[in-house]
CSV table of C-alpha atoms in Angstrom, one decimal:
chain,number,residue,atom,x,y,z
A,8,MET,CA,-90.0,-102.3,-42.3
A,9,ASP,CA,-88.0,-101.4,-39.2
A,10,ILE,CA,-85.6,-98.5,-38.9
A,11,SER,CA,-83.1,-98.3,-36.2
A,12,ARG,CA,-82.7,-95.2,-33.9
A,13,GLU,CA,-79.2,-94.7,-35.4
A,14,GLU,CA,-80.6,-94.6,-39.0
A,15,ILE,CA,-83.1,-92.0,-37.8
A,16,SER,CA,-80.3,-89.9,-36.4
A,17,ALA,CA,-78.3,-90.2,-39.6
A,18,PHE,CA,-81.4,-89.1,-41.6
A,19,GLY,CA,-81.8,-86.1,-39.3
A,20,ALA,CA,-78.2,-85.1,-40.0
A,21,LEU,CA,-79.3,-84.3,-43.6
A,22,TYR,CA,-81.3,-81.3,-42.3
A,23,PRO,CA,-79.4,-78.0,-42.1
A,24,ARG,CA,-78.4,-77.2,-38.6
A,25,ASP,CA,-80.6,-74.0,-38.3
A,26,VAL,CA,-83.9,-75.8,-39.2
A,27,ARG,CA,-83.3,-79.2,-37.4
A,28,PRO,CA,-86.0,-80.0,-34.9
A,29,SER,CA,-85.0,-79.1,-31.3
A,30,GLN,CA,-86.2,-82.5,-30.1
A,31,PRO,CA,-85.8,-86.0,-31.6
A,32,LEU,CA,-88.7,-87.0,-33.9
A,33,LYS,CA,-90.8,-89.7,-32.3
A,34,PRO,CA,-91.6,-92.6,-34.7
A,35,ALA,CA,-95.1,-93.8,-34.9
A,36,ARG,CA,-96.2,-97.0,-36.7
A,37,ARG,CA,-99.3,-96.8,-38.8
A,38,GLN,CA,-100.4,-99.7,-41.1
A,39,GLY,CA,-96.8,-101.1,-40.9
A,40,TRP,CA,-95.0,-97.9,-42.1
A,41,LEU,CA,-93.1,-95.4,-40.0
A,42,VAL,CA,-94.6,-91.9,-40.2
A,43,THR,CA,-93.5,-88.8,-38.6
A,44,ARG,CA,-96.3,-87.1,-36.7
A,45,LYS,CA,-96.6,-83.5,-37.9
A,46,SER,CA,-97.8,-80.6,-35.8
A,47,SER,CA,-101.6,-80.6,-35.5
A,48,LEU,CA,-101.6,-76.9,-36.5
A,49,THR,CA,-100.1,-77.6,-39.9
A,50,THR,CA,-101.8,-78.8,-43.0
A,51,ARG,CA,-100.0,-80.2,-46.1
A,52,GLY,CA,-99.0,-77.6,-48.6
A,53,ARG,CA,-100.3,-74.7,-46.5
A,54,GLU,CA,-99.2,-72.2,-43.9
A,55,PRO,CA,-99.8,-73.2,-40.2
A,56,CYS,CA,-103.5,-72.7,-39.3
A,57,HIS,CA,-102.6,-70.6,-36.3
A,58,ARG,CA,-101.1,-68.1,-38.7
A,59,ASN,CA,-104.3,-67.9,-40.6
A,60,ALA,CA,-106.2,-67.2,-37.3
A,61,ILE,CA,-103.7,-64.5,-36.4
A,62,ALA,CA,-104.1,-62.9,-39.8
A,63,VAL,CA,-107.9,-62.8,-39.3
A,64,TRP,CA,-107.7,-61.2,-35.9
A,65,LEU,CA,-105.1,-58.7,-37.1
A,66,TRP,CA,-107.6,-57.7,-39.8
A,67,VAL,CA,-110.2,-57.1,-37.1
A,68,VAL,CA,-107.8,-55.0,-35.1
A,69,ALA,CA,-106.9,-53.0,-38.2
A,70,LEU,CA,-110.5,-52.4,-38.9
A,71,ALA,CA,-111.0,-51.1,-35.3
A,72,ILE,CA,-107.9,-48.9,-35.5
A,73,SER,CA,-109.1,-47.4,-38.7
A,74,SER,CA,-111.9,-45.6,-36.8
A,75,ALA,CA,-109.3,-43.1,-35.7
A,76,VAL,CA,-108.9,-42.0,-39.3
A,77,VAL,CA,-112.6,-41.1,-39.7
A,78,MET,CA,-113.0,-39.6,-36.3
A,79,ASN,CA,-112.1,-36.1,-37.5
A,80,GLY,CA,-114.9,-34.1,-35.8
A,81,ALA,CA,-112.8,-33.2,-32.8
A,82,PRO,CA,-109.2,-33.6,-31.8
A,83,LEU,CA,-108.5,-36.7,-29.7
A,84,PRO,CA,-108.2,-35.8,-26.0
A,85,THR,CA,-104.9,-35.7,-24.1
A,86,LYS,CA,-104.4,-36.1,-20.4
A,87,SER,CA,-104.2,-32.4,-19.8
A,88,PHE,CA,-104.2,-29.1,-21.7
A,89,PRO,CA,-101.3,-26.7,-21.0
A,90,GLU,CA,-103.5,-23.7,-20.2
A,91,ASP,CA,-107.0,-22.2,-20.1
A,92,ILE,CA,-108.6,-21.1,-23.4
A,93,ARG,CA,-109.2,-17.4,-23.9
A,94,VAL,CA,-112.2,-16.7,-26.2
A,95,PRO,CA,-112.0,-13.3,-27.8
A,96,GLY,CA,-115.1,-11.1,-28.0
A,97,GLY,CA,-116.9,-9.7,-31.1
A,98,GLN,CA,-119.9,-7.8,-32.3
A,99,PRO,CA,-123.3,-8.0,-30.5
A,100,PRO,CA,-125.2,-11.1,-31.7
A,101,HIS,CA,-128.8,-11.5,-32.9
A,102,LEU,CA,-130.7,-13.2,-30.1
A,103,VAL,CA,-133.9,-15.2,-30.5
A,104,PHE,CA,-135.7,-16.2,-27.4
A,105,ALA,CA,-137.8,-19.4,-27.6
A,106,SER,CA,-141.1,-19.6,-25.7
A,107,ASP,CA,-143.2,-22.7,-25.1
A,108,GLN,CA,-145.6,-21.0,-22.7
A,109,PRO,CA,-149.4,-21.1,-23.3
A,110,THR,CA,-150.5,-18.1,-25.2
A,111,GLY,CA,-152.3,-16.5,-22.2
A,112,GLU,CA,-149.2,-16.7,-20.0
A,113,LEU,CA,-146.9,-15.4,-22.7
A,114,GLU,CA,-149.2,-12.4,-23.3
A,115,SER,CA,-149.3,-11.6,-19.6
A,116,MET,CA,-145.5,-11.8,-19.3
A,117,LEU,CA,-145.0,-9.5,-22.4
A,118,ALA,CA,-147.4,-7.0,-20.8
A,119,GLU,CA,-145.1,-6.6,-17.8
A,120,PRO,CA,-143.3,-3.3,-17.7
A,121,GLY,CA,-140.1,-3.1,-19.7
A,122,VAL,CA,-140.2,-6.6,-21.3
A,123,VAL,CA,-141.2,-5.6,-24.8
A,124,ARG,CA,-139.0,-2.5,-24.5
A,125,ASP,CA,-136.0,-4.7,-23.6
A,126,LEU,CA,-136.6,-7.0,-26.6
A,127,ILE,CA,-136.8,-4.0,-28.9
A,128,ASP,CA,-133.7,-2.4,-27.6
A,129,LEU,CA,-131.8,-5.8,-28.0
A,130,LYS,CA,-133.3,-6.2,-31.5
A,131,ALA,CA,-134.1,-9.7,-30.3
A,132,GLY,CA,-136.7,-12.1,-31.8
A,133,ILE,CA,-139.1,-14.6,-30.4
A,134,ALA,CA,-139.6,-18.2,-31.5
A,135,LEU,CA,-143.1,-19.8,-31.1
A,136,ALA,CA,-144.6,-23.1,-31.9
A,137,PRO,CA,-148.1,-21.9,-33.0
A,138,ASN,CA,-151.2,-24.1,-32.4
A,139,LEU,CA,-153.1,-22.1,-35.0
A,140,THR,CA,-155.5,-20.5,-32.5
A,141,VAL,CA,-157.3,-17.2,-32.5
A,142,GLU,CA,-155.4,-16.1,-29.4
A,143,GLU,CA,-152.1,-16.6,-31.2
A,144,VAL,CA,-153.3,-14.5,-34.1
A,145,ASN,CA,-153.7,-11.5,-31.8
A,146,LEU,CA,-150.3,-12.2,-30.1
A,147,VAL,CA,-148.4,-12.5,-33.4
A,148,ARG,CA,-150.1,-9.4,-34.8
A,149,GLN,CA,-149.0,-7.4,-31.8
A,150,LEU,CA,-145.4,-8.6,-32.1
A,151,ASN,CA,-145.4,-7.7,-35.8
A,152,ARG,CA,-146.6,-4.2,-34.9
A,153,ASP,CA,-143.9,-3.8,-32.2
A,154,GLY,CA,-141.3,-4.8,-34.8
A,155,ILE,CA,-140.2,-7.9,-33.0
A,156,PRO,CA,-139.2,-10.7,-35.4
A,157,VAL,CA,-141.2,-13.9,-34.9
A,158,THR,CA,-140.0,-17.3,-35.9
A,159,ALA,CA,-142.5,-20.1,-36.3
A,160,GLY,CA,-141.5,-23.5,-35.0
A,161,LEU,CA,-143.3,-26.2,-37.0
A,162,ALA,CA,-144.5,-29.0,-34.7
A,163,VAL,CA,-147.2,-31.7,-34.8
A,164,THR,CA,-149.6,-32.8,-32.2
A,165,ALA,CA,-148.5,-34.6,-29.0
A,166,GLU,CA,-150.2,-37.8,-30.2
A,167,GLN,CA,-148.1,-37.6,-33.4
A,168,GLY,CA,-144.9,-37.2,-31.5
A,169,TYR,CA,-144.8,-33.3,-31.2
A,170,TYR,CA,-141.1,-33.0,-32.4
A,171,LEU,CA,-140.4,-33.6,-36.0
A,172,ASN,CA,-138.7,-36.9,-36.8
A,173,SER,CA,-138.7,-39.9,-39.2
A,174,SER,CA,-142.0,-41.2,-37.8
A,175,ASN,CA,-144.2,-38.1,-38.6
A,176,GLY,CA,-142.9,-36.6,-41.9
A,177,ARG,CA,-146.3,-36.9,-43.6
A,178,GLN,CA,-148.0,-35.3,-40.7
A,179,ALA,CA,-145.5,-32.5,-40.8
A,180,GLU,CA,-146.4,-31.8,-44.4
A,181,VAL,CA,-150.1,-31.6,-43.5
A,182,ARG,CA,-149.2,-29.3,-40.6
A,183,PHE,CA,-147.4,-26.9,-42.8
A,184,GLU,CA,-150.3,-26.8,-45.2
A,185,ASP,CA,-152.7,-25.8,-42.3
A,186,PHE,CA,-150.1,-23.3,-41.0
A,187,GLU,CA,-149.8,-21.6,-44.3
A,188,LYS,CA,-153.5,-21.3,-44.8
A,189,TRP,CA,-153.9,-19.9,-41.2
A,190,THR,CA,-151.0,-17.4,-41.8
A,191,THR,CA,-152.5,-16.2,-45.1
A,192,ALA,CA,-156.0,-15.9,-43.8
A,193,ASN,CA,-154.8,-13.7,-40.8
A,194,GLY,CA,-152.1,-11.7,-42.6
A,195,LEU,CA,-149.3,-12.8,-40.2
A,196,ARG,CA,-145.6,-12.2,-40.8
A,197,TRP,CA,-142.8,-14.7,-39.9
A,198,ALA,CA,-139.1,-14.2,-40.0
A,199,ASP,CA,-138.2,-17.9,-40.5
A,200,ILE,CA,-139.6,-21.4,-40.2
A,201,VAL,CA,-137.8,-23.7,-37.9
A,202,LEU,CA,-138.1,-27.5,-37.9
A,203,ASP,CA,-137.4,-28.8,-34.4
A,204,ILE,CA,-136.0,-32.2,-35.1
A,205,GLU,CA,-135.8,-34.4,-32.0
A,206,PRO,CA,-136.8,-38.0,-31.0
A,207,ASN,CA,-140.4,-38.9,-30.7
A,208,ILE,CA,-141.7,-38.0,-27.2
A,209,GLN,CA,-143.5,-41.3,-27.1
A,210,ASP,CA,-140.0,-43.0,-26.8
A,211,PHE,CA,-139.3,-40.9,-23.7
A,212,ALA,CA,-142.8,-41.9,-22.3
A,213,THR,CA,-142.0,-45.6,-22.9
A,214,LEU,CA,-138.7,-45.2,-21.0
A,215,ARG,CA,-140.4,-43.4,-18.1
A,216,GLN,CA,-143.0,-46.1,-17.8
A,217,GLY,CA,-140.2,-48.6,-17.3
A,218,ARG,CA,-140.9,-50.5,-20.5
A,219,LYS,CA,-137.2,-50.9,-21.3
A,220,TRP,CA,-137.6,-54.3,-23.0
A,221,HIS,CA,-140.2,-52.9,-25.4
A,222,LEU,CA,-138.0,-49.9,-26.2
A,223,PHE,CA,-135.0,-52.2,-26.8
A,224,LEU,CA,-137.0,-54.3,-29.3
A,225,THR,CA,-138.2,-51.1,-31.0
A,226,LEU,CA,-134.6,-49.7,-31.3
A,227,LEU,CA,-133.4,-53.1,-32.6
A,228,GLY,CA,-136.0,-53.0,-35.4
A,229,ARG,CA,-135.0,-49.5,-36.2
A,230,TYR,CA,-131.3,-50.4,-36.3
A,231,ALA,CA,-131.9,-52.7,-39.2
A,232,ASP,CA,-134.4,-50.4,-41.0
A,233,VAL,CA,-132.2,-48.4,-43.3
A,234,ARG,CA,-135.1,-47.6,-45.7
A,235,ARG,CA,-136.9,-45.6,-42.9
A,236,VAL,CA,-134.1,-43.1,-42.8
A,237,ARG,CA,-133.9,-42.8,-46.6
A,238,ASP,CA,-137.7,-42.3,-46.9
A,239,ALA,CA,-137.7,-39.7,-44.1
A,240,LYS,CA,-134.9,-37.7,-45.8
A,241,TYR,CA,-136.9,-37.7,-49.0
A,242,THR,CA,-140.1,-36.6,-47.3
A,243,TYR,CA,-138.4,-33.7,-45.3
A,244,SER,CA,-136.4,-32.6,-48.3
A,245,ALA,CA,-139.7,-32.2,-50.2
A,246,LEU,CA,-141.2,-30.4,-47.3
A,247,ILE,CA,-138.3,-28.0,-47.1
A,248,ARG,CA,-138.6,-27.2,-50.9
A,249,GLU,CA,-142.4,-26.5,-50.3
A,250,ILE,CA,-141.7,-24.1,-47.4
A,251,ARG,CA,-139.0,-22.3,-49.4
A,252,SER,CA,-141.5,-21.9,-52.3
A,253,HIS,CA,-143.6,-19.7,-50.0
A,254,GLY,CA,-140.7,-17.4,-49.5
A,255,TYR,CA,-139.5,-18.6,-46.1
A,256,GLN,CA,-136.0,-19.4,-45.0
A,257,VAL,CA,-135.8,-22.8,-43.3
A,258,GLU,CA,-133.9,-23.7,-40.1
A,259,THR,CA,-133.5,-26.9,-38.2
A,260,CYS,CA,-132.8,-27.4,-34.5
A,261,GLN,CA,-130.5,-30.5,-34.0
A,262,PHE,CA,-128.8,-32.3,-31.2
A,263,PRO,CA,-125.1,-31.7,-31.3
A,264,PHE,CA,-124.4,-35.4,-31.7
A,265,ILE,CA,-125.5,-35.1,-35.3
A,266,ALA,CA,-122.1,-33.5,-35.9
A,267,ASP,CA,-120.4,-36.6,-34.4
A,268,GLU,CA,-122.4,-38.9,-36.6
A,269,ARG,CA,-121.3,-37.0,-39.7
A,270,ALA,CA,-117.7,-37.2,-38.5
A,271,VAL,CA,-117.7,-41.0,-38.5
A,272,ARG,CA,-119.9,-41.2,-41.6
A,273,SER,CA,-122.7,-43.1,-39.8
A,274,SER,CA,-126.5,-43.1,-39.8
A,275,VAL,CA,-127.0,-45.2,-36.7
A,276,LEU,CA,-128.2,-42.2,-34.6
A,277,GLU,CA,-130.8,-41.4,-37.3
A,278,ARG,CA,-132.0,-44.9,-37.3
A,279,LEU,CA,-132.3,-45.3,-33.6
A,280,THR,CA,-133.7,-42.0,-32.5
A,281,GLY,CA,-135.6,-41.0,-35.7
A,282,ILE,CA,-133.8,-37.7,-36.2
A,283,VAL,CA,-133.4,-36.6,-39.8
A,284,ASP,CA,-130.2,-35.1,-41.2
A,285,VAL,CA,-131.4,-32.8,-43.9
A,286,ARG,CA,-129.8,-29.7,-45.4
A,287,VAL,CA,-131.5,-26.4,-44.8
A,288,ASP,CA,-130.6,-22.7,-44.9
A,289,ARG,CA,-129.3,-22.7,-41.4
A,290,GLU,CA,-128.8,-25.5,-38.8
A,291,VAL,CA,-128.9,-24.6,-35.1
A,292,LEU,CA,-127.1,-26.9,-32.7
A,293,MET,CA,-128.8,-27.1,-29.3
A,294,LEU,CA,-125.7,-26.8,-27.0
A,295,TYR,CA,-127.4,-26.6,-23.6
A,296,THR,CA,-124.7,-26.6,-21.0
A,297,SER,CA,-127.4,-27.0,-18.3
A,298,PHE,CA,-127.5,-30.7,-19.2
A,299,ASN,CA,-124.0,-31.1,-17.8
A,300,GLN,CA,-122.7,-28.1,-16.0
A,301,SER,CA,-119.3,-29.7,-15.3
A,302,LEU,CA,-118.6,-29.1,-19.0
A,303,ASP,CA,-119.3,-25.4,-18.7
A,304,SER,CA,-119.0,-23.4,-21.9
A,305,ALA,CA,-116.4,-25.9,-23.2
A,306,LEU,CA,-119.3,-27.9,-24.7
A,307,ILE,CA,-120.0,-24.9,-27.0
A,308,TRP,CA,-116.3,-24.6,-27.7
A,309,ALA,CA,-116.1,-28.3,-28.7
A,310,TYR,CA,-119.1,-28.2,-31.0
A,311,GLY,CA,-119.0,-24.6,-32.1
A,312,PRO,CA,-116.8,-25.2,-35.2
A,313,ASP,CA,-119.5,-27.6,-36.6
A,314,ALA,CA,-122.4,-25.2,-35.9
A,315,GLN,CA,-124.0,-22.7,-38.3
A,316,ALA,CA,-125.9,-21.3,-35.4
A,317,ILE,CA,-126.1,-22.1,-31.7
A,318,ALA,CA,-128.8,-22.3,-29.1
A,319,VAL,CA,-127.9,-22.0,-25.4
A,320,GLY,CA,-129.9,-22.8,-22.2
A,321,SER,CA,-131.7,-23.4,-20.1
A,322,THR,CA,-132.6,-20.3,-18.2
A,323,THR,CA,-135.7,-21.9,-16.6
A,324,GLY,CA,-134.3,-25.0,-14.9
A,325,PRO,CA,-136.1,-28.0,-13.5
A,326,THR,CA,-139.6,-26.3,-13.8
A,327,SER,CA,-139.4,-26.9,-17.5
A,328,ASP,CA,-137.5,-30.2,-17.6
A,329,PRO,CA,-136.1,-32.2,-14.6
A,330,HIS,CA,-132.9,-32.8,-16.6
A,331,PHE,CA,-132.1,-29.1,-16.9
A,332,ALA,CA,-130.2,-27.1,-14.3
A,333,ARG,CA,-131.0,-23.4,-14.4
A,334,LEU,CA,-128.2,-21.3,-15.6
A,335,ASN,CA,-127.2,-18.3,-13.5
A,336,TRP,CA,-126.1,-15.0,-15.0
A,337,GLU,CA,-122.4,-15.8,-15.0
A,338,GLU,CA,-123.0,-19.2,-16.8
A,339,PHE,CA,-125.5,-17.8,-19.2
A,340,SER,CA,-123.5,-14.7,-20.2
A,341,ARG,CA,-120.3,-16.9,-20.7
A,342,ASP,CA,-122.2,-19.3,-22.9
A,343,LEU,CA,-123.4,-16.4,-25.0
A,344,MET,CA,-119.9,-15.0,-25.3
A,345,VAL,CA,-118.5,-18.3,-26.4
A,346,ALA,CA,-121.4,-19.0,-28.8
A,347,ASN,CA,-120.9,-15.5,-30.3
A,348,HIS,CA,-117.4,-16.5,-31.3
A,349,PHE,CA,-118.8,-19.1,-33.7
A,350,SER,CA,-122.2,-17.7,-34.7
A,351,HIS,CA,-123.9,-14.3,-35.0
A,352,LEU,CA,-127.3,-15.9,-34.5
A,353,ILE,CA,-127.9,-17.3,-31.0
A,354,GLY,CA,-131.0,-19.0,-29.8
A,355,VAL,CA,-131.9,-18.8,-26.1
A,356,TYR,CA,-134.0,-21.3,-24.3
A,357,ASN,CA,-136.1,-19.8,-23.0
A,358,LEU,CA,-137.8,-16.4,-22.8
A,359,GLU,CA,-139.6,-17.0,-19.5
A,360,GLY,CA,-136.5,-17.9,-17.5
A,361,SER,CA,-134.6,-14.9,-19.0
A,362,VAL,CA,-137.4,-12.5,-17.9
A,363,ARG,CA,-137.8,-14.0,-14.5
A,364,GLN,CA,-134.0,-13.8,-13.8
A,365,GLY,CA,-133.8,-10.2,-15.1
A,366,PHE,CA,-131.4,-11.2,-18.0
A,367,LEU,CA,-133.0,-9.0,-20.6
A,368,ALA,CA,-132.1,-5.7,-18.9
A,369,ARG,CA,-128.6,-7.0,-18.1
A,370,LEU,CA,-128.0,-8.1,-21.7
A,371,LYS,CA,-128.2,-4.4,-22.8
A,372,ASN,CA,-125.1,-3.7,-20.8
A,373,VAL,CA,-122.9,-6.6,-21.9
A,374,HIS,CA,-119.6,-5.7,-23.4
A,375,TRP,CA,-119.5,-8.1,-26.3
A,376,ASP,CA,-116.0,-7.2,-27.3
A,377,GLU,CA,-114.5,-8.5,-24.1
A,378,SER,CA,-113.0,-12.0,-23.9
A,379,VAL,CA,-114.0,-14.9,-21.6
A,380,THR,CA,-112.0,-17.8,-20.2
A,381,ILE,CA,-112.8,-21.5,-20.4
A,382,SER,CA,-110.8,-23.8,-18.0
A,383,ALA,CA,-108.5,-26.4,-19.4
A,384,GLU,CA,-110.2,-29.1,-17.4
A,385,SER,CA,-113.6,-28.3,-18.9
A,386,VAL,CA,-112.1,-28.3,-22.4
A,387,ARG,CA,-110.5,-31.7,-21.7
A,388,ARG,CA,-113.9,-33.1,-20.6
A,389,ALA,CA,-115.8,-31.8,-23.5
A,390,THR,CA,-113.2,-33.1,-26.0
A,391,GLN,CA,-113.3,-36.5,-24.3
A,392,LEU,CA,-117.0,-36.5,-24.6
A,393,ARG,CA,-116.9,-36.0,-28.3
A,394,ALA,CA,-114.3,-38.7,-28.7
A,395,ARG,CA,-116.4,-41.2,-26.7
A,396,VAL,CA,-119.5,-40.4,-28.6
A,397,GLN,CA,-117.8,-40.8,-32.0
A,398,ARG,CA,-116.2,-44.1,-30.9
A,399,VAL,CA,-119.6,-45.5,-29.7
A,400,LEU,CA,-121.3,-44.4,-32.9
A,401,TRP,CA,-118.6,-45.9,-35.1
A,402,ILE,CA,-118.6,-49.2,-33.2
A,403,VAL,CA,-122.4,-49.5,-33.2
A,404,SER,CA,-122.5,-48.6,-36.9
A,405,ASN,CA,-120.0,-51.3,-37.8
A,406,LEU,CA,-121.4,-53.9,-35.4
A,407,PRO,CA,-122.7,-56.1,-38.2
A,408,TYR,CA,-119.2,-56.4,-39.7
A,409,PHE,CA,-117.7,-57.4,-36.4
A,410,LEU,CA,-120.4,-60.0,-35.9
A,411,ALA,CA,-119.8,-61.3,-39.4
A,412,VAL,CA,-116.1,-61.7,-38.7
A,413,ILE,CA,-116.8,-63.4,-35.4
A,414,LEU,CA,-119.1,-65.9,-37.1
A,415,ILE,CA,-116.7,-66.6,-39.9
A,416,VAL,CA,-113.8,-67.2,-37.4
A,417,PHE,CA,-116.1,-69.4,-35.3
A,418,ALA,CA,-117.2,-71.5,-38.4
A,419,TRP,CA,-113.6,-71.8,-39.5
A,420,THR,CA,-112.6,-73.0,-36.1
A,421,ILE,CA,-115.2,-75.7,-36.1
A,422,VAL,CA,-114.1,-76.9,-39.5
A,423,TRP,CA,-110.5,-76.9,-38.5
A,424,TRP,CA,-111.3,-78.8,-35.3
A,425,LYS,CA,-113.2,-81.5,-37.2
A,426,LYS,CA,-110.3,-81.9,-39.7
A,427,ARG,CA,-107.9,-82.2,-36.9
A,428,ARG,CA,-109.9,-85.0,-35.3
A,429,LEU,CA,-110.1,-86.8,-38.6
A,430,ARG,CA,-106.3,-86.7,-39.0
A,431,ARG,CA,-105.9,-88.1,-35.5
A,432,ASN,CA,-108.5,-90.8,-35.9
A,433,PRO,CA,-108.0,-92.9,-39.1
A,434,GLN,CA,-111.1,-95.0,-38.3
A,435,ALA,CA,-113.3,-92.0,-38.0
A,436,ARG,CA,-111.8,-90.7,-41.3
A,437,GLY,CA,-112.6,-94.1,-43.0
A,438,ALA,CA,-116.2,-93.9,-41.6
A,439,ALA,CA,-116.5,-90.4,-42.9
A,440,ALA,CA,-115.4,-91.5,-46.3
C-alpha cells in the first residue's frame, strides 16, 4: 500500500503543534508496509534508554557526594583562614619520655649528673619496652626507688613483627604471660601497660627491599580479608581483659589516621596495615610533627580533638629514623603547649634526644599558662591533609561498590547494543529466533 507525501503531511497535522517532530518523518518500506523508524535510543513502552543510563550515573555521583556527609572528623578546608590561631595555656602536663635505647646505654645516660633529678622535678615518667632481662630488672628497680613512674610497652620479637598488630595477637598473649611472670618474680612495679599498635616491620622491610609487587599482592589479599580484622579485635580484646585482671591500666599508641578511619566508618586501614582498633583505658595518638615540619603544630591542632592523650616528637632526628627531622626547642615546646590544650598526659619520643638537647632542664622553666600561635597557613595544610586522608579512605573502602556499578552499566550497555543491532537487522533477528 502506497501513501503519498501529501497524506503523510495531513497525518502529521493531527499531532499537537508543540510535540510535532521538527523534521519530516522519513518513510521506510519493510515487508510491503510503511513504518516510521523510531529513535534507536527508545524502546516500546519504556523511557528512552539514554535516560536510564543517566539515572545510573546520577546514582553513582550521589553515592560519591554522600561521602561529605560521613566525613565529620575535621572541617572541610577553605582556601584561606582569616587569621592565626592562638592556643591558650593551661596547667603543667604529665610527661612520659619513651626510651628505646639498649639497657646499658640508658643506665649510662641516667647516671649523668642532673638527669634523674630533672625527671623527678618534672614528675615525669619513662616508658620502656622490656626484653625481660636481668639488666632491666636492676634498671626498673632503681627507677622504682627514685619514684619515677615506669610504663611497660608490650612488644614481641623482631621476627614476630615487633609492633603489635593483627598478625601477632597470639604471640602478644604469650608475651604478656611471660612479662607478668618476670614482673612477679622480680617484684617490679609498673604505672601502666601500653600496646604499641603499628604495622608489621616486615612490611617496611619488604618495601625497602624493592619488592613492591609482592607487597601489592599482600595488601590486595588483606583488602578482601575482613575476617582477619574481626579475629584480631577479638584476640586483643581478650588480651586487654587479661591485662586489666592483673590490676593494670591499658593504653594503646595509634597512628592519627585511625581517627580518620572512624570518621568515615571504614576498616580499610585496619585491613591493609594490620593495625587494630580496640577500646582501652586511654588511647595515645602519635602526632609527630617531625614527619612533616611544614604542618608545624597544626597537625596536633587538627587531630587533638580526637585524642585522649598525645605523643609528640621526635627529639632525636635521623639517627633514630631517617624519616624523622629532629625538633629544636622552639618546635618541641610549641608542640607540647598545643598538645597540653587537649590532653594532660603527653608522651615524648624520646628521652635520649631530650637529654642530649638539654630539654629536661629547660622544661622546668616553661610557663605553661602562656599561649602559643599557630599560623593560618599551617592550619590550612593540616586540615586539608585530614580531608584528603578521609576521602582516600572512603573511596578505597567503597571501591567494590563502584566496581560493581561499573560492571552492571557495562553489561547493560552490551545488552542494549545487541538489542539495537537486532532491531536494525531483521535477518539477524530471525536467525536469533
